[in-house]
Amino acid sequence: MTDAMIEVTRLTKRFGDRIAVDHISFSAKPGEVVGLLGPNGAGKTTTMRVLTGFLPPSEGGAKIAGHDVVTDSLNARRNVGYLPERVPVYPDMTVREYVLFWARLRGRRDARARADAVIAQVNLSERRDTLIRNLSKGMRQRLGFAQALAHDPPVLILDEPTIGIDPRQVIEVRDTVRELGRTKTVLFSTHILSEADHVCDRVVILHQGRIVAQGKPSDLKRKLRPDATLEEVFLSIIGTERGAGK
Amino acid sequence: MTSWIVFRREIAQFLTTPFAYVIGAAVLLLTGILFNRDLNISFSTKPADPALVPSILSFAMVFFAPLLTMRMFAEERREGTMELLLTAPVRELSIVLGKFLGAWAYFTLLLLFTGIYQIILVNITAPDLGHALSAYIGIWLYGGATLTVGMVFSALTENQIVAAFLGMVALMLLWLADQAGQLFSNIDVAIIFRTMSLQGHFSTSFASGLMRAEDVAFFAGIIAVMLFITAQILESQRWHG
């Protein structure tokens, strides 16, 4: 477990009386793409926000590249690139200014060269001097990736990167995630299961703040039925849970 | 270093948004009209006041400072960029400091523009330049302090209008504290009110050509405390999600 890039231990997050994340534990090794699955409100975003240092945990903890997200927060944050669900942008900046800003703020000395490289990586070179307000939704999504990659972090946390974009772009994003997964640890959330099946080495299924299953998609499927889809696995697990709860 | 990066972003924001120009134009229009009036009077009755523009600004900043700072954090939160700022490997205080320096630099630029009135004055009369300089240094610090008060409210609320309104109310109270002090015949009570008042550290000292260490320390203290409070507010918002 020591070589894990993401290590979550009995992590709990409460908002008042509501428990958003309930004692979850999982980890991700270098070069692994882990999918965080679950219905809306399962606790995916909250988990990611704790991992990125945006929210402190109520109980338990998490480490990024060996750095505790609470006690060694700055070092943990240095190692994470984060793409929130709604890509946050400064509409009055150009693509290049925006990526450069984040590269600099996250301490890249060669920020200019890095920004250009990242912009090329996400295929926005032709738009580098375009104001962000004039970008299409798909382009904004790619810009979001560029921002997350600006400081070349070993860990990437992507919150629903395929939400609200057209099918061609979904395929693009999938390819990008798979590509990035070769060199980086990627944690990405989705509620579209076929997507996770295509991209992830491992999945963690969250339901009502708890982990209800985790493992390789193929293993999870085999457990249920030889020809089962991840969707069927998911429904069977959530269904059982619901039945058990009542 | 981090503050410098945020500062550059902030000043660029001021220089590219129409709203900052509108505020700038309003400040210059207001001071210009009043300067012109004072100049006309000076030909017949009294000499022109070298501290006129800083004195006008000392009241005007009650309204202008919150307008300049209202979008500062409110907008970051609305666009979601706050989440990226707070997950970047930087301290809240560095972000707050960078933003403050950006706003203060913009205010300094406005002050420099009003220097034109002093040039006009020098060309037609012989104003007390030491007096003018003292008043300008005073309003520079005073302006910085009012901006930090505005920042506190921008950090507190997501709504820009509410941020501006609360900032104005707070600054008005600080401004009126001096007036309230004048109502008391008891000297000790009056001194307490005066000590809390922004105006009390400006009108009877800097604006009269008097530079006192205690007044400089007061404004520097307000700036430091308000920036610290703003950073604390950002920090505490993490805990409340």
CSV table of C-alpha atoms in Angstrom, one decimal:
chain,number,residue,atom,x,y,z
A,1,MET,CA,0.0,0.0,0.0
A,2,THR,CA,3.0,2.3,0.5
A,3,ASP,CA,3.4,2.8,-3.2
A,4,ALA,CA,-0.2,3.9,-3.7
A,5,MET,CA,-0.6,7.4,-5.3
A,6,ILE,CA,-4.1,7.8,-3.9
A,7,GLU,CA,-4.8,6.2,-0.5
A,8,VAL,CA,-8.2,6.7,1.2
A,9,THR,CA,-8.6,5.3,4.7
A,10,ARG,CA,-11.9,5.2,6.5
A,11,LEU,CA,-12.8,8.6,5.0
A,12,THR,CA,-15.9,10.2,6.3
A,13,LYS,CA,-17.5,13.5,5.5
A,14,ARG,CA,-20.5,14.9,7.2
A,15,PHE,CA,-22.4,18.1,6.4
A,16,GLY,CA,-24.3,18.8,9.6
A,17,ASP,CA,-26.4,15.6,10.2
A,18,ARG,CA,-26.1,14.3,6.7
A,19,ILE,CA,-23.3,11.8,6.0
A,20,ALA,CA,-22.1,12.4,2.5
A,21,VAL,CA,-19.2,9.9,2.6
A,22,ASP,CA,-19.3,7.1,5.1
A,23,HIS,CA,-16.0,5.3,6.1
A,24,ILE,CA,-14.7,4.6,2.7
A,25,SER,CA,-11.3,3.1,1.9
A,26,PHE,CA,-9.7,2.5,-1.4
A,27,SER,CA,-6.4,3.1,-3.1
A,28,ALA,CA,-4.9,3.7,-6.6
A,29,LYS,CA,-1.5,2.6,-7.8
A,30,PRO,CA,0.7,4.6,-10.2
A,31,GLY,CA,-0.5,4.3,-13.8
A,32,GLU,CA,-3.9,3.0,-12.7
A,33,VAL,CA,-7.3,4.4,-13.9
A,34,VAL,CA,-9.9,4.1,-11.2
A,35,GLY,CA,-13.5,4.8,-11.9
A,36,LEU,CA,-15.7,6.2,-9.1
A,37,LEU,CA,-19.2,5.1,-9.9
A,38,GLY,CA,-22.5,5.7,-8.4
A,39,PRO,CA,-25.8,7.5,-8.8
A,40,ASN,CA,-26.1,11.2,-8.3
A,41,GLY,CA,-25.6,12.1,-4.6
A,42,ALA,CA,-23.6,8.9,-3.9
A,43,GLY,CA,-20.7,11.0,-2.6
A,44,LYS,CA,-18.4,11.0,-5.6
A,45,THR,CA,-17.8,14.7,-5.8
A,46,THR,CA,-17.4,15.0,-2.0
A,47,THR,CA,-14.7,12.3,-2.1
A,48,MET,CA,-12.9,14.1,-4.8
A,49,ARG,CA,-13.1,17.4,-3.0
A,50,VAL,CA,-11.5,15.9,0.0
A,51,LEU,CA,-8.8,14.3,-2.1
A,52,THR,CA,-8.0,17.7,-3.8
A,53,GLY,CA,-7.7,19.4,-0.4
A,54,PHE,CA,-10.8,21.6,-1.1
A,55,LEU,CA,-12.8,20.0,1.8
A,56,PRO,CA,-11.3,18.7,5.0
A,57,PRO,CA,-12.5,15.2,6.0
A,58,SER,CA,-14.7,14.8,9.1
A,59,GLU,CA,-13.1,11.5,10.0
A,60,GLY,CA,-10.4,9.2,8.6
A,61,GLY,CA,-8.0,10.5,6.0
A,62,ALA,CA,-6.5,10.4,2.6
A,63,LYS,CA,-3.0,10.6,1.1
A,64,ILE,CA,-1.9,11.8,-2.3
A,65,ALA,CA,1.6,10.5,-3.4
A,66,GLY,CA,2.2,9.9,0.3
A,67,HIS,CA,1.2,13.3,1.5
A,68,ASP,CA,-1.7,13.7,3.9
A,69,VAL,CA,-4.4,15.9,2.5
A,70,VAL,CA,-4.8,17.7,5.9
A,71,THR,CA,-1.5,17.8,7.6
A,72,ASP,CA,0.7,18.1,4.5
A,73,SER,CA,-1.9,19.7,2.3
A,74,LEU,CA,0.3,21.9,0.1
A,75,ASN,CA,2.5,19.0,-0.9
A,76,ALA,CA,-0.6,16.8,-1.5
A,77,ARG,CA,-2.1,19.6,-3.7
A,78,ARG,CA,1.1,20.0,-5.6
A,79,ASN,CA,0.7,16.4,-6.8
A,80,VAL,CA,-2.9,16.7,-8.0
A,81,GLY,CA,-4.5,18.0,-11.1
A,82,TYR,CA,-8.2,18.6,-10.7
A,83,LEU,CA,-11.0,19.0,-13.2
A,84,PRO,CA,-14.3,19.9,-11.4
A,85,GLU,CA,-17.6,18.8,-12.9
A,86,ARG,CA,-18.4,22.3,-14.2
A,87,VAL,CA,-15.1,23.6,-15.8
A,88,PRO,CA,-14.2,26.7,-13.9
A,89,VAL,CA,-12.9,29.4,-16.2
A,90,TYR,CA,-12.1,33.1,-16.4
A,91,PRO,CA,-14.2,34.1,-19.5
A,92,ASP,CA,-12.1,37.2,-20.1
A,93,MET,CA,-8.8,35.4,-20.4
A,94,THR,CA,-7.4,33.8,-23.6
A,95,VAL,CA,-6.8,30.0,-23.6
A,96,ARG,CA,-3.0,30.6,-23.3
A,97,GLU,CA,-3.3,33.2,-20.5
A,98,TYR,CA,-5.6,30.8,-18.5
A,99,VAL,CA,-3.3,27.8,-18.8
A,100,LEU,CA,-0.3,30.0,-18.1
A,101,PHE,CA,-1.9,31.4,-15.0
A,102,TRP,CA,-2.5,27.9,-13.5
A,103,ALA,CA,0.9,26.6,-14.5
A,104,ARG,CA,2.5,29.6,-12.7
A,105,LEU,CA,0.3,29.5,-9.7
A,106,ARG,CA,1.2,25.8,-9.2
A,107,GLY,CA,4.9,26.6,-9.3
A,108,ARG,CA,6.0,25.7,-12.8
A,109,ARG,CA,9.2,27.6,-13.6
A,110,ASP,CA,9.0,26.8,-17.3
A,111,ALA,CA,5.3,27.9,-17.3
A,112,ARG,CA,5.3,29.2,-20.9
A,113,ALA,CA,6.8,26.2,-22.5
A,114,ARG,CA,4.6,23.9,-20.3
A,115,ALA,CA,1.4,25.9,-21.2
A,116,ASP,CA,2.2,25.6,-24.9
A,117,ALA,CA,2.8,21.9,-24.6
A,118,VAL,CA,-0.4,21.2,-22.7
A,119,ILE,CA,-2.4,23.4,-25.1
A,120,ALA,CA,-1.0,21.3,-27.9
A,121,GLN,CA,-1.8,18.1,-26.1
A,122,VAL,CA,-5.5,19.0,-25.8
A,123,ASN,CA,-5.6,20.2,-29.4
A,124,LEU,CA,-6.3,23.8,-28.7
A,125,SER,CA,-3.2,25.3,-30.3
A,126,GLU,CA,-5.2,27.0,-33.0
A,127,ARG,CA,-7.4,28.6,-30.3
A,128,ARG,CA,-4.7,29.7,-28.0
A,129,ASP,CA,-5.4,33.4,-28.4
A,130,THR,CA,-9.2,33.0,-28.3
A,131,LEU,CA,-11.1,34.4,-25.4
A,132,ILE,CA,-12.5,31.6,-23.3
A,133,ARG,CA,-16.0,33.1,-23.5
A,134,ASN,CA,-16.0,32.3,-27.2
A,135,LEU,CA,-15.1,28.6,-26.8
A,136,SER,CA,-17.6,25.8,-27.3
A,137,LYS,CA,-18.5,23.5,-24.5
A,138,GLY,CA,-16.3,20.7,-25.8
A,139,MET,CA,-13.4,23.1,-26.1
A,140,ARG,CA,-13.9,24.3,-22.6
A,141,GLN,CA,-13.8,20.7,-21.5
A,142,ARG,CA,-10.5,20.3,-23.2
A,143,LEU,CA,-9.3,23.5,-21.6
A,144,GLY,CA,-10.3,22.1,-18.3
A,145,PHE,CA,-8.0,19.1,-19.0
A,146,ALA,CA,-5.2,21.5,-20.0
A,147,GLN,CA,-5.6,23.3,-16.7
A,148,ALA,CA,-5.5,20.1,-14.7
A,149,LEU,CA,-2.4,19.1,-16.5
A,150,ALA,CA,-0.7,22.5,-16.3
A,151,HIS,CA,1.8,21.5,-13.6
A,152,ASP,CA,2.2,17.9,-14.9
A,153,PRO,CA,0.9,16.3,-11.7
A,154,PRO,CA,1.3,12.5,-11.2
A,155,VAL,CA,-2.4,12.2,-10.0
A,156,LEU,CA,-5.4,13.4,-11.9
A,157,ILE,CA,-8.9,13.8,-10.4
A,158,LEU,CA,-11.6,14.2,-13.0
A,159,ASP,CA,-15.2,14.8,-11.8
A,160,GLU,CA,-17.6,13.7,-14.5
A,161,PRO,CA,-15.5,14.7,-17.4
A,162,THR,CA,-18.0,13.5,-20.0
A,163,ILE,CA,-21.1,15.2,-18.7
A,164,GLY,CA,-22.9,17.5,-21.1
A,165,ILE,CA,-20.7,17.0,-24.2
A,166,ASP,CA,-21.6,15.4,-27.5
A,167,PRO,CA,-20.9,11.7,-28.3
A,168,ARG,CA,-17.8,12.4,-30.5
A,169,GLN,CA,-16.3,14.5,-27.7
A,170,VAL,CA,-17.2,11.8,-25.1
A,171,ILE,CA,-15.1,9.4,-27.2
A,172,GLU,CA,-12.3,12.0,-27.3
A,173,VAL,CA,-12.3,12.4,-23.6
A,174,ARG,CA,-12.3,8.6,-23.1
A,175,ASP,CA,-9.2,8.3,-25.3
A,176,THR,CA,-7.6,11.2,-23.4
A,177,VAL,CA,-8.2,9.6,-20.0
A,178,ARG,CA,-6.9,6.2,-21.2
A,179,GLU,CA,-3.8,7.9,-22.7
A,180,LEU,CA,-3.2,9.8,-19.5
A,181,GLY,CA,-3.6,6.6,-17.5
A,182,ARG,CA,-0.4,5.3,-19.0
A,183,THR,CA,1.7,7.7,-17.1
A,184,LYS,CA,-0.5,9.0,-14.4
A,185,THR,CA,-2.8,7.8,-11.7
A,186,VAL,CA,-6.3,8.9,-12.7
A,187,LEU,CA,-9.4,8.9,-10.5
A,188,PHE,CA,-12.5,9.7,-12.5
A,189,SER,CA,-16.1,9.7,-11.7
A,190,THR,CA,-19.1,9.0,-13.8
A,191,HIS,CA,-22.6,7.6,-13.6
A,192,ILE,CA,-22.5,6.2,-17.0
A,193,LEU,CA,-21.4,2.6,-16.5
A,194,SER,CA,-20.4,1.7,-20.1
A,195,GLU,CA,-18.0,4.5,-19.9
A,196,ALA,CA,-16.2,3.1,-16.9
A,197,ASP,CA,-16.2,-0.3,-18.5
A,198,HIS,CA,-14.2,1.1,-21.4
A,199,VAL,CA,-11.7,3.1,-19.6
A,200,CYS,CA,-11.1,1.9,-16.0
A,201,ASP,CA,-8.6,-0.6,-14.7
A,202,ARG,CA,-10.6,-0.8,-11.5
A,203,VAL,CA,-13.9,0.6,-10.3
A,204,VAL,CA,-15.2,1.7,-6.9
A,205,ILE,CA,-19.0,1.7,-6.7
A,206,LEU,CA,-20.4,4.2,-4.2
A,207,HIS,CA,-24.0,4.2,-3.0
A,208,GLN,CA,-25.3,6.5,-0.3
A,209,GLY,CA,-21.8,7.4,0.8
A,210,ARG,CA,-20.6,3.9,1.2
A,211,ILE,CA,-18.5,1.6,-1.0
A,212,VAL,CA,-20.8,-1.3,-2.1
A,213,ALA,CA,-18.3,-3.0,-4.4
A,214,GLN,CA,-14.8,-2.5,-5.8
A,215,GLY,CA,-12.5,-4.4,-8.2
A,216,LYS,CA,-11.7,-5.0,-11.8
A,217,PRO,CA,-14.8,-4.5,-14.0
A,218,SER,CA,-14.2,-8.0,-15.5
A,219,ASP,CA,-14.1,-9.6,-12.0
A,220,LEU,CA,-17.2,-7.8,-10.9
A,221,LYS,CA,-19.1,-9.0,-14.0
A,222,ARG,CA,-17.8,-12.6,-13.7
A,223,LYS,CA,-19.1,-12.7,-10.1
A,224,LEU,CA,-22.6,-12.0,-11.2
A,225,ARG,CA,-22.8,-13.9,-14.5
A,226,PRO,CA,-20.3,-14.7,-17.2
A,227,ASP,CA,-21.9,-12.4,-19.8
A,228,ALA,CA,-23.1,-9.7,-17.4
A,229,THR,CA,-22.6,-6.0,-18.2
A,230,LEU,CA,-21.3,-3.5,-15.6
A,231,GLU,CA,-24.8,-2.0,-15.6
A,232,GLU,CA,-26.3,-5.3,-14.5
A,233,VAL,CA,-23.7,-5.6,-11.8
A,234,PHE,CA,-24.4,-2.1,-10.6
A,235,LEU,CA,-28.2,-2.6,-10.5
A,236,SER,CA,-27.8,-5.9,-8.7
A,237,ILE,CA,-25.6,-4.4,-6.0
A,238,ILE,CA,-27.6,-1.2,-5.6
A,239,GLY,CA,-30.8,-3.3,-5.6
A,240,THR,CA,-29.6,-5.6,-2.9
A,241,GLU,CA,-28.5,-2.6,-0.8
A,242,ARG,CA,-31.8,-1.0,-1.2
A,243,GLY,CA,-33.6,-4.2,-0.2
A,244,ALA,CA,-31.3,-4.7,2.8
A,245,GLY,CA,-31.9,-1.1,3.9
A,246,LYS,CA,-35.7,-1.4,4.0
B,1,MET,CA,5.7,34.9,-5.7
B,2,THR,CA,2.2,33.4,-5.6
B,3,SER,CA,0.8,36.8,-4.6
B,4,TRP,CA,2.6,38.4,-7.6
B,5,ILE,CA,0.9,35.9,-10.0
B,6,VAL,CA,-2.5,36.7,-8.4
B,7,PHE,CA,-1.7,40.4,-8.5
B,8,ARG,CA,-1.0,40.3,-12.2
B,9,ARG,CA,-4.2,38.5,-12.9
B,10,GLU,CA,-6.1,41.0,-10.7
B,11,ILE,CA,-4.7,44.1,-12.2
B,12,ALA,CA,-5.3,42.8,-15.7
B,13,GLN,CA,-8.9,42.1,-14.7
B,14,PHE,CA,-9.2,45.8,-13.6
B,15,LEU,CA,-7.7,47.1,-16.8
B,16,THR,CA,-9.9,45.0,-19.0
B,17,THR,CA,-13.3,45.2,-17.5
B,18,PRO,CA,-15.5,48.2,-18.4
B,19,PHE,CA,-16.8,48.4,-14.8
B,20,ALA,CA,-13.5,49.5,-13.4
B,21,TYR,CA,-13.3,52.2,-16.0
B,22,VAL,CA,-16.8,53.4,-15.1
B,23,ILE,CA,-15.7,53.7,-11.4
B,24,GLY,CA,-12.5,55.4,-12.5
B,25,ALA,CA,-14.5,57.9,-14.7
B,26,ALA,CA,-16.9,58.5,-11.8
B,27,VAL,CA,-14.1,59.3,-9.4
B,28,LEU,CA,-12.4,61.6,-11.8
B,29,LEU,CA,-15.7,63.3,-12.7
B,30,LEU,CA,-16.6,63.9,-9.1
B,31,THR,CA,-13.2,65.2,-8.0
B,32,GLY,CA,-13.0,67.2,-11.2
B,33,ILE,CA,-16.3,69.1,-10.6
B,34,LEU,CA,-15.5,69.8,-7.0
B,35,PHE,CA,-11.9,70.9,-7.8
B,36,ASN,CA,-13.2,73.2,-10.4
B,37,ARG,CA,-15.7,74.7,-7.9
B,38,ASP,CA,-13.0,75.1,-5.3
B,39,LEU,CA,-10.7,76.8,-7.8
B,40,ASN,CA,-13.4,79.3,-8.7
B,41,ILE,CA,-13.9,80.1,-5.1
B,42,SER,CA,-10.2,80.5,-4.5
B,43,PHE,CA,-10.0,83.4,-6.9
B,44,SER,CA,-12.3,85.5,-4.6
B,45,THR,CA,-12.6,84.3,-1.1
B,46,LYS,CA,-10.1,81.7,0.2
B,47,PRO,CA,-7.0,80.0,-1.1
B,48,ALA,CA,-7.4,76.6,-2.9
B,49,ASP,CA,-7.2,73.6,-0.5
B,50,PRO,CA,-4.3,71.4,-1.5
B,51,ALA,CA,-5.9,68.5,0.3
B,52,LEU,CA,-9.2,68.9,-1.5
B,53,VAL,CA,-9.1,65.8,-3.7
B,54,PRO,CA,-7.9,63.5,-1.0
B,55,SER,CA,-10.6,64.8,1.3
B,56,ILE,CA,-13.3,64.2,-1.3
B,57,LEU,CA,-12.0,60.7,-1.8
B,58,SER,CA,-12.1,60.0,1.9
B,59,PHE,CA,-15.8,60.2,1.7
B,60,ALA,CA,-16.2,58.8,-1.8
B,61,MET,CA,-14.3,55.6,-1.0
B,62,VAL,CA,-17.1,54.6,1.4
B,63,PHE,CA,-19.0,53.9,-1.8
B,64,PHE,CA,-16.3,53.2,-4.4
B,65,ALA,CA,-14.1,50.8,-2.4
B,66,PRO,CA,-16.9,48.2,-2.0
B,67,LEU,CA,-17.8,48.6,-5.7
B,68,LEU,CA,-14.2,47.9,-6.6
B,69,THR,CA,-13.9,44.8,-4.4
B,70,MET,CA,-17.4,43.3,-4.6
B,71,ARG,CA,-16.7,40.9,-7.5
B,72,MET,CA,-13.3,39.9,-6.1
B,73,PHE,CA,-14.3,36.6,-4.4
B,74,ALA,CA,-17.9,36.6,-5.4
B,75,GLU,CA,-17.1,36.1,-9.0
B,76,GLU,CA,-14.5,33.4,-8.4
B,77,ARG,CA,-17.1,31.5,-6.5
B,78,ARG,CA,-19.8,32.0,-9.2
B,79,GLU,CA,-17.4,30.8,-12.0
B,80,GLY,CA,-16.2,27.9,-9.8
B,81,THR,CA,-12.6,29.1,-10.1
B,82,MET,CA,-12.5,29.5,-6.3
B,83,GLU,CA,-12.4,25.7,-6.1
B,84,LEU,CA,-9.3,25.6,-8.3
B,85,LEU,CA,-7.6,28.5,-6.3
B,86,LEU,CA,-8.3,26.7,-3.1
B,87,THR,CA,-6.9,23.4,-4.4
B,88,ALA,CA,-3.8,25.0,-5.9
B,89,PRO,CA,-0.7,24.5,-3.7
B,90,VAL,CA,-1.0,28.1,-2.3
B,91,ARG,CA,-2.0,29.7,1.0
B,92,GLU,CA,-5.2,31.6,1.3
B,93,LEU,CA,-3.3,34.6,2.5
B,94,SER,CA,-1.1,34.7,-0.6
B,95,ILE,CA,-4.3,34.8,-2.8
B,96,VAL,CA,-5.9,37.5,-0.6
B,97,LEU,CA,-2.7,39.6,-0.6
B,98,GLY,CA,-2.3,39.4,-4.4
B,99,LYS,CA,-5.9,40.4,-4.9
B,100,PHE,CA,-5.6,43.3,-2.5
B,101,LEU,CA,-2.4,44.6,-4.1
B,102,GLY,CA,-4.2,44.5,-7.5
B,103,ALA,CA,-7.0,46.6,-6.2
B,104,TRP,CA,-4.7,48.9,-4.4
B,105,ALA,CA,-2.5,49.4,-7.5
B,106,TYR,CA,-5.7,50.3,-9.4
B,107,PHE,CA,-6.6,52.8,-6.8
B,108,THR,CA,-3.0,54.2,-6.9
B,109,LEU,CA,-3.4,54.7,-10.6
B,110,LEU,CA,-6.6,56.6,-10.0
B,111,LEU,CA,-4.8,58.8,-7.5
B,112,LEU,CA,-2.0,59.5,-9.9
B,113,PHE,CA,-4.6,60.7,-12.4
B,114,THR,CA,-6.0,63.2,-9.9
B,115,GLY,CA,-2.4,64.5,-9.6
B,116,ILE,CA,-3.3,66.5,-12.7
B,117,TYR,CA,-5.3,68.8,-10.5
B,118,GLN,CA,-2.2,69.6,-8.4
B,119,ILE,CA,-0.3,70.4,-11.6
B,120,ILE,CA,-3.1,72.8,-12.6
B,121,LEU,CA,-2.9,74.3,-9.1
B,122,VAL,CA,0.9,74.8,-9.2
B,123,ASN,CA,0.5,76.6,-12.5
B,124,ILE,CA,-1.9,79.2,-11.2
B,125,THR,CA,-1.2,79.6,-7.5
B,126,ALA,CA,1.5,78.5,-5.1
B,127,PRO,CA,-0.1,75.7,-3.1
B,128,ASP,CA,1.6,74.1,-0.1
B,129,LEU,CA,3.0,71.0,-1.8
B,130,GLY,CA,4.1,69.4,1.5
B,131,HIS,CA,0.4,69.6,2.7
B,132,ALA,CA,-0.7,68.1,-0.6
B,133,LEU,CA,1.8,65.3,-0.4
B,134,SER,CA,0.8,64.5,3.2
B,135,ALA,CA,-2.9,64.3,2.1
B,136,TYR,CA,-2.1,62.1,-0.8
B,137,ILE,CA,-0.1,59.7,1.3
B,138,GLY,CA,-2.9,59.7,3.8
B,139,ILE,CA,-5.6,58.9,1.2
B,140,TRP,CA,-3.5,56.2,-0.3
B,141,LEU,CA,-3.3,54.4,3.0
B,142,TYR,CA,-7.0,55.2,3.8
B,143,GLY,CA,-8.0,53.9,0.4
B,144,GLY,CA,-6.1,50.7,1.0
B,145,ALA,CA,-7.9,50.2,4.3
B,146,THR,CA,-11.3,50.8,2.8
B,147,LEU,CA,-10.5,48.2,0.0
B,148,THR,CA,-9.7,45.6,2.6
B,149,VAL,CA,-13.0,46.2,4.4
B,150,GLY,CA,-14.7,45.7,1.1
B,151,MET,CA,-12.8,42.5,0.5
B,152,VAL,CA,-14.0,41.0,3.8
B,153,PHE,CA,-17.6,41.2,2.6
B,154,SER,CA,-16.8,40.0,-0.9
B,155,ALA,CA,-15.3,36.9,0.8
B,156,LEU,CA,-18.4,36.5,3.0
B,157,THR,CA,-21.1,36.4,0.4
B,158,GLU,CA,-21.6,35.0,-3.1
B,159,ASN,CA,-23.9,37.9,-4.1
B,160,GLN,CA,-22.0,40.9,-5.4
B,161,ILE,CA,-24.8,43.4,-4.6
B,162,VAL,CA,-25.0,42.2,-1.0
B,163,ALA,CA,-21.2,42.3,-0.8
B,164,ALA,CA,-21.1,45.9,-2.0
B,165,PHE,CA,-24.0,46.9,0.2
B,166,LEU,CA,-22.6,45.4,3.4
B,167,GLY,CA,-19.2,46.9,2.6
B,168,MET,CA,-20.8,50.4,2.2
B,169,VAL,CA,-22.7,50.0,5.5
B,170,ALA,CA,-19.5,49.0,7.4
B,171,LEU,CA,-17.5,51.8,5.9
B,172,MET,CA,-20.2,54.3,6.6
B,173,LEU,CA,-20.3,53.2,10.2
B,174,LEU,CA,-16.5,53.6,10.4
B,175,TRP,CA,-16.8,56.9,8.8
B,176,LEU,CA,-19.6,58.1,11.1
B,177,ALA,CA,-17.7,56.9,14.2
B,178,ASP,CA,-15.8,60.1,14.0
B,179,GLN,CA,-19.0,62.2,13.8
B,180,ALA,CA,-20.4,60.2,16.7
B,181,GLY,CA,-17.3,61.1,18.7
B,182,GLN,CA,-18.0,64.8,18.2
B,183,LEU,CA,-21.3,64.4,19.9
B,184,PHE,CA,-19.7,63.6,23.3
B,185,SER,CA,-18.5,66.3,25.6
B,186,ASN,CA,-16.6,63.6,27.5
B,187,ILE,CA,-13.1,63.7,26.0
B,188,ASP,CA,-12.3,60.1,26.8
B,189,VAL,CA,-15.4,58.8,25.0
B,190,ALA,CA,-14.7,61.0,22.1
B,191,ILE,CA,-11.2,59.7,21.9
B,192,ILE,CA,-12.4,56.1,21.8
B,193,PHE,CA,-14.8,56.8,18.9
B,194,ARG,CA,-12.1,58.8,17.1
B,195,THR,CA,-9.6,55.9,17.5
B,196,MET,CA,-12.0,53.5,15.7
B,197,SER,CA,-12.8,55.9,12.9
B,198,LEU,CA,-11.1,56.0,9.5
B,199,GLN,CA,-11.9,59.6,9.1
B,200,GLY,CA,-10.5,60.5,12.5
B,201,HIS,CA,-7.1,59.3,11.4
B,202,PHE,CA,-7.2,61.3,8.2
B,203,SER,CA,-9.1,64.6,8.4
B,204,THR,CA,-7.3,66.1,11.3
B,205,SER,CA,-3.9,64.8,10.4
B,206,PHE,CA,-3.0,63.9,6.9
B,207,ALA,CA,-5.5,66.2,5.4
B,208,SER,CA,-4.2,69.1,7.5
B,209,GLY,CA,-0.6,68.4,6.3
B,210,LEU,CA,0.3,66.5,9.4
B,211,MET,CA,1.8,63.0,9.1
B,212,ARG,CA,1.7,61.1,12.4
B,213,ALA,CA,3.2,57.6,12.9
B,214,GLU,CA,0.1,56.6,14.8
B,215,ASP,CA,-2.2,57.3,11.9
B,216,VAL,CA,0.1,55.4,9.5
B,217,ALA,CA,0.2,52.5,12.0
B,218,PHE,CA,-3.6,52.6,12.2
B,219,PHE,CA,-4.2,52.2,8.5
B,220,ALA,CA,-1.4,49.6,8.2
B,221,GLY,CA,-3.0,47.8,11.1
B,222,ILE,CA,-6.5,47.9,9.5
B,223,ILE,CA,-5.1,46.6,6.2
B,224,ALA,CA,-3.2,43.7,7.9
B,225,VAL,CA,-6.1,42.7,10.2
B,226,MET,CA,-8.7,42.8,7.4
B,227,LEU,CA,-6.5,40.8,5.0
B,228,PHE,CA,-6.0,38.2,7.8
B,229,ILE,CA,-9.8,38.1,8.4
B,230,THR,CA,-10.5,37.6,4.7
B,231,ALA,CA,-8.0,34.7,4.5
B,232,GLN,CA,-9.6,33.2,7.6
B,233,ILE,CA,-13.1,33.5,6.0
B,234,LEU,CA,-11.8,31.6,2.9
B,235,GLU,CA,-10.2,29.0,5.1
B,236,SER,CA,-13.4,28.6,7.2
B,237,GLN,CA,-15.6,28.2,4.1
B,238,ARG,CA,-13.7,24.9,3.4
B,239,TRP,CA,-15.0,23.5,6.7
B,240,HIS,CA,-18.5,24.4,5.9
B,241,GLY,CA,-18.4,23.1,2.3
